[in-house]
PDB file of N, H, CA, C and O in Angstrom:
ATOM      1  N   UNK A   1     244.290-103.784 153.536  1.00  0.00           N
ATOM      2  CA  UNK A   1     244.970-103.956 152.273  1.00  0.00           C
ATOM      3  C   UNK A   1     246.047-105.020 152.449  1.00  0.00           C
ATOM      4  O   UNK A   1     246.883-104.928 153.348  1.00  0.00           O
ATOM      5  N   UNK A   2     246.021-106.006 151.601  1.00  0.00           N
ATOM      6  H   UNK A   2     245.342-106.080 150.871  1.00  0.00           H
ATOM      7  CA  UNK A   2     246.995-107.086 151.743  1.00  0.00           C
ATOM      8  C   UNK A   2     248.308-106.725 151.057  1.00  0.00           C
ATOM      9  O   UNK A   2     248.330-106.075 150.012  1.00  0.00           O
ATOM     10  N   UNK A   3     249.384-107.158 151.666  1.00  0.00           N
ATOM     11  H   UNK A   3     249.367-107.686 152.515  1.00  0.00           H
ATOM     12  CA  UNK A   3     250.712-106.909 151.123  1.00  0.00           C
ATOM     13  C   UNK A   3     250.855-107.548 149.741  1.00  0.00           C
ATOM     14  O   UNK A   3     251.514-106.996 148.860  1.00  0.00           O
ATOM     15  N   UNK A   4     250.240-108.700 149.561  1.00  0.00           N
ATOM     16  H   UNK A   4     249.704-109.149 150.277  1.00  0.00           H
ATOM     17  CA  UNK A   4     250.312-109.387 148.268  1.00  0.00           C
ATOM     18  C   UNK A   4     249.712-108.555 147.142  1.00  0.00           C
ATOM     19  O   UNK A   4     250.263-108.507 146.043  1.00  0.00           O
ATOM     20  N   UNK A   5     248.587-107.901 147.410  1.00  0.00           N
ATOM     21  H   UNK A   5     248.139-107.939 148.303  1.00  0.00           H
ATOM     22  CA  UNK A   5     247.947-107.075 146.389  1.00  0.00           C
ATOM     23  C   UNK A   5     248.804-105.856 146.061  1.00  0.00           C
ATOM     24  O   UNK A   5     248.943-105.480 144.897  1.00  0.00           O
ATOM     25  N   UNK A   6     249.373-105.247 147.088  1.00  0.00           N
ATOM     26  H   UNK A   6     249.260-105.552 148.033  1.00  0.00           H
ATOM     27  CA  UNK A   6     250.253-104.092 146.870  1.00  0.00           C
ATOM     28  C   UNK A   6     251.455-104.512 146.018  1.00  0.00           C
ATOM     29  O   UNK A   6     251.813-103.827 145.060  1.00  0.00           O
ATOM     30  N   UNK A   7     252.068-105.632 146.370  1.00  0.00           N
ATOM     31  H   UNK A   7     251.777-106.188 147.149  1.00  0.00           H
ATOM     32  CA  UNK A   7     253.216-106.115 145.604  1.00  0.00           C
ATOM     33  C   UNK A   7     252.835-106.455 144.172  1.00  0.00           C
ATOM     34  O   UNK A   7     253.623-106.224 143.254  1.00  0.00           O
ATOM     35  N   UNK A   8     251.643-106.999 143.964  1.00  0.00           N
ATOM     36  H   UNK A   8     251.003-107.186 144.710  1.00  0.00           H
ATOM     37  CA  UNK A   8     251.181-107.301 142.617  1.00  0.00           C
ATOM     38  C   UNK A   8     251.013-106.028 141.787  1.00  0.00           C
ATOM     39  O   UNK A   8     251.426-105.979 140.629  1.00  0.00           O
ATOM     40  N   UNK A   9     250.406-105.002 142.381  1.00  0.00           N
ATOM     41  H   UNK A   9     250.070-105.042 143.322  1.00  0.00           H
ATOM     42  CA  UNK A   9     250.223-103.731 141.677  1.00  0.00           C
ATOM     43  C   UNK A   9     251.580-103.127 141.319  1.00  0.00           C
ATOM     44  O   UNK A   9     251.776-102.651 140.201  1.00  0.00           O
ATOM     45  N   UNK A  10     252.506-103.148 142.261  1.00  0.00           N
ATOM     46  H   UNK A  10     252.347-103.535 143.170  1.00  0.00           H
ATOM     47  CA  UNK A  10     253.848-102.600 142.016  1.00  0.00           C
ATOM     48  C   UNK A  10     254.555-103.397 140.924  1.00  0.00           C
ATOM     49  O   UNK A  10     255.168-102.812 140.030  1.00  0.00           O
ATOM     50  N   UNK A  11     254.475-104.728 140.986  1.00  0.00           N
ATOM     51  H   UNK A  11     253.977-105.203 141.712  1.00  0.00           H
ATOM     52  CA  UNK A  11     255.146-105.571 140.004  1.00  0.00           C
ATOM     53  C   UNK A  11     254.578-105.365 138.600  1.00  0.00           C
ATOM     54  O   UNK A  11     255.333-105.261 137.634  1.00  0.00           O
ATOM     55  N   UNK A  12     253.264-105.305 138.487  1.00  0.00           N
ATOM     56  H   UNK A  12     252.650-105.389 139.272  1.00  0.00           H
ATOM     57  CA  UNK A  12     252.645-105.096 137.170  1.00  0.00           C
ATOM     58  C   UNK A  12     252.989-103.711 136.637  1.00  0.00           C
ATOM     59  O   UNK A  12     253.283-103.554 135.452  1.00  0.00           O
ATOM     60  N   UNK A  13     252.953-102.716 137.503  1.00  0.00           N
ATOM     61  H   UNK A  13     252.715-102.843 138.466  1.00  0.00           H
ATOM     62  CA  UNK A  13     253.308-101.360 137.075  1.00  0.00           C
ATOM     63  C   UNK A  13     254.749-101.307 136.583  1.00  0.00           C
ATOM     64  O   UNK A  13     255.026-100.764 135.514  1.00  0.00           O
ATOM     65  N   UNK A  14     255.662-101.870 137.365  1.00  0.00           N
ATOM     66  H   UNK A  14     255.436-102.311 138.234  1.00  0.00           H
ATOM     67  CA  UNK A  14     257.066-101.869 136.956  1.00  0.00           C
ATOM     68  C   UNK A  14     257.291-102.678 135.681  1.00  0.00           C
ATOM     69  O   UNK A  14     258.085-102.286 134.826  1.00  0.00           O
ATOM     70  N   UNK A  15     256.598-103.798 135.556  1.00  0.00           N
ATOM     71  H   UNK A  15     255.953-104.116 136.251  1.00  0.00           H
ATOM     72  CA  UNK A  15     256.705-104.599 134.336  1.00  0.00           C
ATOM     73  C   UNK A  15     256.255-103.829 133.108  1.00  0.00           C
ATOM     74  O   UNK A  15     256.890-103.893 132.056  1.00  0.00           O
ATOM     75  N   UNK A  16     255.159-103.103 133.248  1.00  0.00           N
ATOM     76  H   UNK A  16     254.643-103.051 134.103  1.00  0.00           H
ATOM     77  CA  UNK A  16     254.662-102.302 132.122  1.00  0.00           C
ATOM     78  C   UNK A  16     255.579-101.116 131.824  1.00  0.00           C
ATOM     79  O   UNK A  16     255.738-100.728 130.667  1.00  0.00           O
ATOM     80  N   UNK A  17     256.176-100.548 132.854  1.00  0.00           N
ATOM     81  H   UNK A  17     256.047-100.863 133.794  1.00  0.00           H
ATOM     82  CA  UNK A  17     257.127 -99.455 132.648  1.00  0.00           C
ATOM     83  C   UNK A  17     258.327 -99.970 131.850  1.00  0.00           C
ATOM     84  O   UNK A  17     258.798 -99.302 130.930  1.00  0.00           O
ATOM     85  N   UNK A  18     258.813-101.149 132.204  1.00  0.00           N
ATOM     86  H   UNK A  18     258.430-101.692 132.951  1.00  0.00           H
ATOM     87  CA  UNK A  18     260.005-101.690 131.541  1.00  0.00           C
ATOM     88  C   UNK A  18     259.695-102.241 130.151  1.00  0.00           C
ATOM     89  O   UNK A  18     260.500-102.078 129.234  1.00  0.00           O
ATOM     90  N   UNK A  19     258.541-102.891 129.980  1.00  0.00           N
ATOM     91  H   UNK A  19     257.887-103.023 130.726  1.00  0.00           H
ATOM     92  CA  UNK A  19     258.211-103.524 128.707  1.00  0.00           C
ATOM     93  C   UNK A  19     257.607-102.558 127.699  1.00  0.00           C
ATOM     94  O   UNK A  19     257.723-102.762 126.490  1.00  0.00           O
ATOM     95  N   UNK A  20     256.959-101.498 128.198  1.00  0.00           N
ATOM     96  H   UNK A  20     256.865-101.333 129.180  1.00  0.00           H
ATOM     97  CA  UNK A  20     256.293-100.505 127.357  1.00  0.00           C
ATOM     98  C   UNK A  20     255.409-101.168 126.283  1.00  0.00           C
ATOM     99  O   UNK A  20     255.649-100.992 125.089  1.00  0.00           O
ATOM    100  N   UNK A  21     254.393-101.925 126.712  1.00  0.00           N
ATOM    101  H   UNK A  21     254.198-102.068 127.682  1.00  0.00           H
ATOM    102  CA  UNK A  21     253.534-102.584 125.734  1.00  0.00           C
ATOM    103  C   UNK A  21     252.793-101.555 124.869  1.00  0.00           C
ATOM    104  O   UNK A  21     252.343-100.520 125.359  1.00  0.00           O
ATOM    105  N   UNK A  22     252.680-101.859 123.595  1.00  0.00           N
ATOM    106  H   UNK A  22     253.046-102.700 123.196  1.00  0.00           H
ATOM    107  CA  UNK A  22     251.980-101.005 122.623  1.00  0.00           C
ATOM    108  C   UNK A  22     252.601 -99.621 122.524  1.00  0.00           C
ATOM    109  O   UNK A  22     251.928 -98.679 122.104  1.00  0.00           O
ATOM    110  N   UNK A  23     253.877 -99.470 122.904  1.00  0.00           N
ATOM    111  H   UNK A  23     254.423-100.235 123.245  1.00  0.00           H
ATOM    112  CA  UNK A  23     254.551 -98.186 122.819  1.00  0.00           C
ATOM    113  C   UNK A  23     254.074 -97.153 123.820  1.00  0.00           C
ATOM    114  O   UNK A  23     254.265 -95.953 123.619  1.00  0.00           O
ATOM    115  N   UNK A  24     253.454 -97.610 124.894  1.00  0.00           N
ATOM    116  H   UNK A  24     253.299 -98.585 125.057  1.00  0.00           H
ATOM    117  CA  UNK A  24     252.933 -96.702 125.922  1.00  0.00           C
ATOM    118  C   UNK A  24     254.099 -96.030 126.640  1.00  0.00           C
ATOM    119  O   UNK A  24     255.070 -96.699 126.995  1.00  0.00           O
ATOM    120  N   UNK A  25     254.019 -94.736 126.855  1.00  0.00           N
ATOM    121  H   UNK A  25     253.231 -94.193 126.566  1.00  0.00           H
ATOM    122  CA  UNK A  25     255.049 -94.010 127.603  1.00  0.00           C
ATOM    123  C   UNK A  25     255.105 -94.538 129.037  1.00  0.00           C
ATOM    124  O   UNK A  25     254.104 -95.005 129.580  1.00  0.00           O
ATOM    125  N   UNK A  26     256.283 -94.455 129.635  1.00  0.00           N
ATOM    126  H   UNK A  26     257.096 -94.076 129.195  1.00  0.00           H
ATOM    127  CA  UNK A  26     256.497 -95.005 130.974  1.00  0.00           C
ATOM    128  C   UNK A  26     255.634 -94.344 132.037  1.00  0.00           C
ATOM    129  O   UNK A  26     255.314 -94.967 133.049  1.00  0.00           O
ATOM    130  N   UNK A  27     255.258 -93.111 131.824  1.00  0.00           N
ATOM    131  H   UNK A  27     255.518 -92.605 131.002  1.00  0.00           H
ATOM    132  CA  UNK A  27     254.498 -92.371 132.835  1.00  0.00           C
ATOM    133  C   UNK A  27     253.102 -92.955 133.056  1.00  0.00           C
ATOM    134  O   UNK A  27     252.589 -92.902 134.173  1.00  0.00           O
ATOM    135  N   UNK A  28     252.487 -93.503 132.025  1.00  0.00           N
ATOM    136  H   UNK A  28     252.904 -93.545 131.118  1.00  0.00           H
ATOM    137  CA  UNK A  28     251.104 -93.975 132.158  1.00  0.00           C
ATOM    138  C   UNK A  28     250.958 -95.163 133.091  1.00  0.00           C
ATOM    139  O   UNK A  28     250.089 -95.132 133.963  1.00  0.00           O
ATOM    140  N   UNK A  29     251.774 -96.226 132.951  1.00  0.00           N
ATOM    141  H   UNK A  29     252.480 -96.251 132.242  1.00  0.00           H
ATOM    142  CA  UNK A  29     251.633 -97.309 133.932  1.00  0.00           C
ATOM    143  C   UNK A  29     252.041 -96.885 135.341  1.00  0.00           C
ATOM    144  O   UNK A  29     251.489 -97.382 136.323  1.00  0.00           O
ATOM    145  N   UNK A  30     253.007 -95.966 135.446  1.00  0.00           N
ATOM    146  H   UNK A  30     253.456 -95.563 134.649  1.00  0.00           H
ATOM    147  CA  UNK A  30     253.395 -95.464 136.772  1.00  0.00           C
ATOM    148  C   UNK A  30     252.234 -94.712 137.403  1.00  0.00           C
ATOM    149  O   UNK A  30     251.941 -94.890 138.586  1.00  0.00           O
ATOM    150  N   UNK A  31     251.576 -93.877 136.621  1.00  0.00           N
ATOM    151  H   UNK A  31     251.814 -93.732 135.661  1.00  0.00           H
ATOM    152  CA  UNK A  31     250.426 -93.129 137.128  1.00  0.00           C
ATOM    153  C   UNK A  31     249.283 -94.067 137.486  1.00  0.00           C
ATOM    154  O   UNK A  31     248.635 -93.892 138.518  1.00  0.00           O
ATOM    155  N   UNK A  32     249.032 -95.059 136.642  1.00  0.00           N
ATOM    156  H   UNK A  32     249.559 -95.202 135.803  1.00  0.00           H
ATOM    157  CA  UNK A  32     247.953 -96.011 136.921  1.00  0.00           C
ATOM    158  C   UNK A  32     248.217 -96.779 138.214  1.00  0.00           C
ATOM    159  O   UNK A  32     247.307 -96.971 139.021  1.00  0.00           O
ATOM    160  N   UNK A  33     249.453 -97.215 138.413  1.00  0.00           N
ATOM    161  H   UNK A  33     250.193 -97.059 137.758  1.00  0.00           H
ATOM    162  CA  UNK A  33     249.803 -97.924 139.641  1.00  0.00           C
ATOM    163  C   UNK A  33     249.643 -97.044 140.868  1.00  0.00           C
ATOM    164  O   UNK A  33     249.120 -97.478 141.895  1.00  0.00           O
ATOM    165  N   UNK A  34     250.099 -95.797 140.752  1.00  0.00           N
ATOM    166  H   UNK A  34     250.523 -95.444 139.918  1.00  0.00           H
ATOM    167  CA  UNK A  34     249.974 -94.869 141.882  1.00  0.00           C
ATOM    168  C   UNK A  34     248.510 -94.589 142.199  1.00  0.00           C
ATOM    169  O   UNK A  34     248.122 -94.562 143.367  1.00  0.00           O
ATOM    170  N   UNK A  35     247.703 -94.382 141.175  1.00  0.00           N
ATOM    171  H   UNK A  35     248.018 -94.404 140.226  1.00  0.00           H
ATOM    172  CA  UNK A  35     246.276 -94.125 141.406  1.00  0.00           C
ATOM    173  C   UNK A  35     245.581 -95.330 142.025  1.00  0.00           C
ATOM    174  O   UNK A  35     244.713 -95.180 142.885  1.00  0.00           O
ATOM    175  N   UNK A  36     245.968 -96.529 141.584  1.00  0.00           N
ATOM    176  H   UNK A  36     246.673 -96.651 140.885  1.00  0.00           H
ATOM    177  CA  UNK A  36     245.403 -97.744 142.194  1.00  0.00           C
ATOM    178  C   UNK A  36     245.772 -97.837 143.672  1.00  0.00           C
ATOM    179  O   UNK A  36     244.925 -98.152 144.508  1.00  0.00           O
ATOM    180  N   UNK A  37     247.029 -97.565 143.989  1.00  0.00           N
ATOM    181  H   UNK A  37     247.717 -97.309 143.309  1.00  0.00           H
ATOM    182  CA  UNK A  37     247.460 -97.634 145.386  1.00  0.00           C
ATOM    183  C   UNK A  37     246.744 -96.594 146.238  1.00  0.00           C
ATOM    184  O   UNK A  37     246.365 -96.877 147.375  1.00  0.00           O
ATOM    185  N   UNK A  38     246.558 -95.394 145.697  1.00  0.00           N
ATOM    186  H   UNK A  38     246.866 -95.164 144.774  1.00  0.00           H
ATOM    187  CA  UNK A  38     245.825 -94.360 146.443  1.00  0.00           C
ATOM    188  C   UNK A  38     244.343 -94.735 146.526  1.00  0.00           C
ATOM    189  O   UNK A  38     243.730 -94.612 147.586  1.00  0.00           O
ATOM    190  N   UNK A  39     243.774 -95.189 145.418  1.00  0.00           N
ATOM    191  H   UNK A  39     244.273 -95.290 144.557  1.00  0.00           H
ATOM    192  CA  UNK A  39     242.355 -95.547 145.396  1.00  0.00           C
ATOM    193  C   UNK A  39     242.011 -96.700 146.314  1.00  0.00           C
ATOM    194  O   UNK A  39     240.904 -96.761 146.850  1.00  0.00           O
ATOM    195  N   UNK A  40     242.948 -97.615 146.502  1.00  0.00           N
ATOM    196  H   UNK A  40     243.847 -97.565 146.067  1.00  0.00           H
ATOM    197  CA  UNK A  40     242.718 -98.760 147.383  1.00  0.00           C
ATOM    198  C   UNK A  40     243.200 -98.492 148.813  1.00  0.00           C
ATOM    199  O   UNK A  40     243.229 -99.400 149.643  1.00  0.00           O
ATOM    200  N   UNK A  41     243.573 -97.254 149.091  1.00  0.00           N
ATOM    201  H   UNK A  41     243.550 -96.516 148.416  1.00  0.00           H
ATOM    202  CA  UNK A  41     244.030 -96.811 150.415  1.00  0.00           C
ATOM    203  C   UNK A  41     245.301 -97.498 150.882  1.00  0.00           C
ATOM    204  O   UNK A  41     245.544 -97.592 152.085  1.00  0.00           O
ATOM    205  N   UNK A  42     246.114 -97.977 149.954  1.00  0.00           N
ATOM    206  H   UNK A  42     245.916 -97.900 148.977  1.00  0.00           H
ATOM    207  CA  UNK A  42     247.409 -98.535 150.322  1.00  0.00           C
ATOM    208  C   UNK A  42     248.433 -97.420 150.465  1.00  0.00           C
ATOM    209  O   UNK A  42     249.480 -97.609 151.084  1.00  0.00           O
ATOM    210  N   UNK A  43     248.134 -96.266 149.896  1.00  0.00           N
ATOM    211  H   UNK A  43     247.284 -96.113 149.392  1.00  0.00           H
ATOM    212  CA  UNK A  43     248.998 -95.098 149.960  1.00  0.00           C
ATOM    213  C   UNK A  43     248.094 -93.890 150.140  1.00  0.00           C
ATOM    214  O   UNK A  43     247.098 -93.740 149.433  1.00  0.00           O
ATOM    215  N   UNK A  44     248.438 -93.040 151.076  1.00  0.00           N
ATOM    216  H   UNK A  44     249.248 -93.162 151.651  1.00  0.00           H
ATOM    217  CA  UNK A  44     247.597 -91.861 151.303  1.00  0.00           C
ATOM    218  C   UNK A  44     247.855 -90.831 150.211  1.00  0.00           C
ATOM    219  O   UNK A  44     248.961 -90.756 149.676  1.00  0.00           O
ATOM    220  N   UNK A  45     246.843 -90.038 149.877  1.00  0.00           N
ATOM    221  H   UNK A  45     245.944 -90.098 150.312  1.00  0.00           H
ATOM    222  CA  UNK A  45     247.059 -88.972 148.888  1.00  0.00           C
ATOM    223  C   UNK A  45     248.181 -88.029 149.326  1.00  0.00           C
ATOM    224  O   UNK A  45     248.960 -87.567 148.493  1.00  0.00           O
ATOM    225  N   UNK A  46     248.266 -87.744 150.611  1.00  0.00           N
ATOM    226  H   UNK A  46     247.633 -88.119 151.288  1.00  0.00           H
ATOM    227  CA  UNK A  46     249.329 -86.875 151.118  1.00  0.00           C
ATOM    228  C   UNK A  46     250.695 -87.518 150.904  1.00  0.00           C
ATOM    229  O   UNK A  46     251.653 -86.837 150.540  1.00  0.00           O
ATOM    230  N   UNK A  47     250.784 -88.815 151.128  1.00  0.00           N
ATOM    231  H   UNK A  47     250.005 -89.368 151.424  1.00  0.00           H
ATOM    232  CA  UNK A  47     252.043 -89.524 150.902  1.00  0.00           C
ATOM    233  C   UNK A  47     252.438 -89.542 149.434  1.00  0.00           C
ATOM    234  O   UNK A  47     253.615 -89.420 149.097  1.00  0.00           O
ATOM    235  N   UNK A  48     251.443 -89.697 148.560  1.00  0.00           N
ATOM    236  H   UNK A  48     250.487 -89.796 148.833  1.00  0.00           H
ATOM    237  CA  UNK A  48     251.719 -89.682 147.118  1.00  0.00           C
ATOM    238  C   UNK A  48     252.212 -88.315 146.675  1.00  0.00           C
ATOM    239  O   UNK A  48     253.163 -88.222 145.898  1.00  0.00           O
ATOM    240  N   UNK A  49     251.581 -87.260 147.154  1.00  0.00           N
ATOM    241  H   UNK A  49     250.809 -87.335 147.785  1.00  0.00           H
ATOM    242  CA  UNK A  49     252.015 -85.908 146.793  1.00  0.00           C
ATOM    243  C   UNK A  49     253.392 -85.602 147.367  1.00  0.00           C
ATOM    244  O   UNK A  49     254.190 -84.916 146.728  1.00  0.00           O
ATOM    245  N   UNK A  50     253.676 -86.097 148.554  1.00  0.00           N
ATOM    246  H   UNK A  50     253.028 -86.654 149.073  1.00  0.00           H
ATOM    247  CA  UNK A  50     254.999 -85.891 149.146  1.00  0.00           C
ATOM    248  C   UNK A  50     256.073 -86.579 148.307  1.00  0.00           C
ATOM    249  O   UNK A  50     257.163 -86.037 148.125  1.00  0.00           O
ATOM    250  N   UNK A  51     255.767 -87.773 147.795  1.00  0.00           N
ATOM    251  H   UNK A  51     254.882 -88.213 147.942  1.00  0.00           H
ATOM    252  CA  UNK A  51     256.724 -88.485 146.946  1.00  0.00           C
ATOM    253  C   UNK A  51     256.968 -87.729 145.650  1.00  0.00           C
ATOM    254  O   UNK A  51     258.101 -87.668 145.173  1.00  0.00           O
ATOM    255  N   UNK A  52     255.926 -87.158 145.079  1.00  0.00           N
ATOM    256  H   UNK A  52     255.006 -87.207 145.467  1.00  0.00           H
ATOM    257  CA  UNK A  52     256.090 -86.356 143.868  1.00  0.00           C
ATOM    258  C   UNK A  52     256.938 -85.129 144.183  1.00  0.00           C
ATOM    259  O   UNK A  52     257.794 -84.741 143.388  1.00  0.00           O
ATOM    260  N   UNK A  53     256.702 -84.524 145.329  1.00  0.00           N
ATOM    261  H   UNK A  53     256.006 -84.839 145.975  1.00  0.00           H
ATOM    262  CA  UNK A  53     257.485 -83.359 145.726  1.00  0.00           C
ATOM    263  C   UNK A  53     258.962 -83.675 145.902  1.00  0.00           C
ATOM    264  O   UNK A  53     259.819 -82.878 145.521  1.00  0.00           O
ATOM    265  N   UNK A  54     259.265 -84.840 146.479  1.00  0.00           N
ATOM    266  H   UNK A  54     258.569 -85.488 146.789  1.00  0.00           H
ATOM    267  CA  UNK A  54     260.657 -85.231 146.677  1.00  0.00           C
ATOM    268  C   UNK A  54     261.340 -85.579 145.362  1.00  0.00           C
ATOM    269  O   UNK A  54     262.540 -85.353 145.210  1.00  0.00           O
ATOM    270  N   UNK A  55     260.595 -86.124 144.416  1.00  0.00           N
ATOM    271  H   UNK A  55     259.620 -86.308 144.540  1.00  0.00           H
ATOM    272  CA  UNK A  55     261.196 -86.540 143.143  1.00  0.00           C
ATOM    273  C   UNK A  55     260.875 -85.606 142.004  1.00  0.00           C
ATOM    274  O   UNK A  55     261.046 -85.974 140.842  1.00  0.00           O
ATOM    275  N   UNK A  56     260.417 -84.413 142.300  1.00  0.00           N
ATOM    276  H   UNK A  56     260.278 -84.114 143.244  1.00  0.00           H
ATOM    277  CA  UNK A  56     259.977 -83.469 141.271  1.00  0.00           C
ATOM    278  C   UNK A  56     261.012 -83.151 140.223  1.00  0.00           C
ATOM    279  O   UNK A  56     260.695 -83.105 139.034  1.00  0.00           O
ATOM    280  N   UNK A  57     262.250 -82.930 140.642  1.00  0.00           N
ATOM    281  H   UNK A  57     262.507 -82.968 141.607  1.00  0.00           H
ATOM    282  CA  UNK A  57     263.292 -82.606 139.663  1.00  0.00           C
ATOM    283  C   UNK A  57     263.515 -83.765 138.709  1.00  0.00           C
ATOM    284  O   UNK A  57     263.647 -83.564 137.501  1.00  0.00           O
ATOM    285  N   UNK A  58     263.558 -84.977 139.244  1.00  0.00           N
ATOM    286  H   UNK A  58     263.451 -85.140 140.225  1.00  0.00           H
ATOM    287  CA  UNK A  58     263.764 -86.147 138.401  1.00  0.00           C
ATOM    288  C   UNK A  58     262.573 -86.346 137.470  1.00  0.00           C
ATOM    289  O   UNK A  58     262.746 -86.651 136.290  1.00  0.00           O
ATOM    290  N   UNK A  59     261.377 -86.174 137.997  1.00  0.00           N
ATOM    291  H   UNK A  59     261.237 -85.925 138.956  1.00  0.00           H
ATOM    292  CA  UNK A  59     260.173 -86.372 137.197  1.00  0.00           C
ATOM    293  C   UNK A  59     260.138 -85.375 136.033  1.00  0.00           C
ATOM    294  O   UNK A  59     259.841 -85.753 134.900  1.00  0.00           O
ATOM    295  N   UNK A  60     260.436 -84.124 136.308  1.00  0.00           N
ATOM    296  H   UNK A  60     260.678 -83.817 137.228  1.00  0.00           H
ATOM    297  CA  UNK A  60     260.450 -83.115 135.238  1.00  0.00           C
ATOM    298  C   UNK A  60     261.560 -83.387 134.235  1.00  0.00           C
ATOM    299  O   UNK A  60     261.365 -83.201 133.034  1.00  0.00           O
ATOM    300  N   UNK A  61     262.732 -83.829 134.714  1.00  0.00           N
ATOM    301  H   UNK A  61     262.891 -83.981 135.689  1.00  0.00           H
ATOM    302  CA  UNK A  61     263.854 -84.103 133.830  1.00  0.00           C
ATOM    303  C   UNK A  61     263.542 -85.278 132.915  1.00  0.00           C
ATOM    304  O   UNK A  61     263.840 -85.229 131.722  1.00  0.00           O
ATOM    305  N   UNK A  62     262.943 -86.343 133.464  1.00  0.00           N
ATOM    306  H   UNK A  62     262.701 -86.383 134.434  1.00  0.00           H
ATOM    307  CA  UNK A  62     262.716 -87.552 132.673  1.00  0.00           C
ATOM    308  C   UNK A  62     261.567 -87.401 131.683  1.00  0.00           C
ATOM    309  O   UNK A  62     261.458 -88.195 130.749  1.00  0.00           O
ATOM    310  N   UNK A  63     260.711 -86.404 131.866  1.00  0.00           N
ATOM    311  H   UNK A  63     260.800 -85.759 132.626  1.00  0.00           H
ATOM    312  CA  UNK A  63     259.594 -86.244 130.941  1.00  0.00           C
ATOM    313  C   UNK A  63     259.962 -85.381 129.746  1.00  0.00           C
ATOM    314  O   UNK A  63     259.157 -85.230 128.827  1.00  0.00           O
ATOM    315  N   UNK A  64     261.148 -84.817 129.738  1.00  0.00           N
ATOM    316  H   UNK A  64     261.802 -84.939 130.485  1.00  0.00           H
ATOM    317  CA  UNK A  64     261.565 -83.942 128.647  1.00  0.00           C
ATOM    318  C   UNK A  64     261.940 -84.714 127.411  1.00  0.00           C
ATOM    319  O   UNK A  64     262.314 -84.118 126.401  1.00  0.00           O
TER     320      UNK A  64
END
């Protein structure tokens, strides 16, 4: 996995989170970016779940 591709996925995800094109909620581009990183083996599923576990309170708070 090339660092450039990972950075591109992160940049596009963050751009969509900030711009919210078509009124899309912030969670959808974040989820799409995370799934792409896991699907392309740039991030392990265990690592992704660990990140959700560490940020669980924030994630639940921000979705309210």
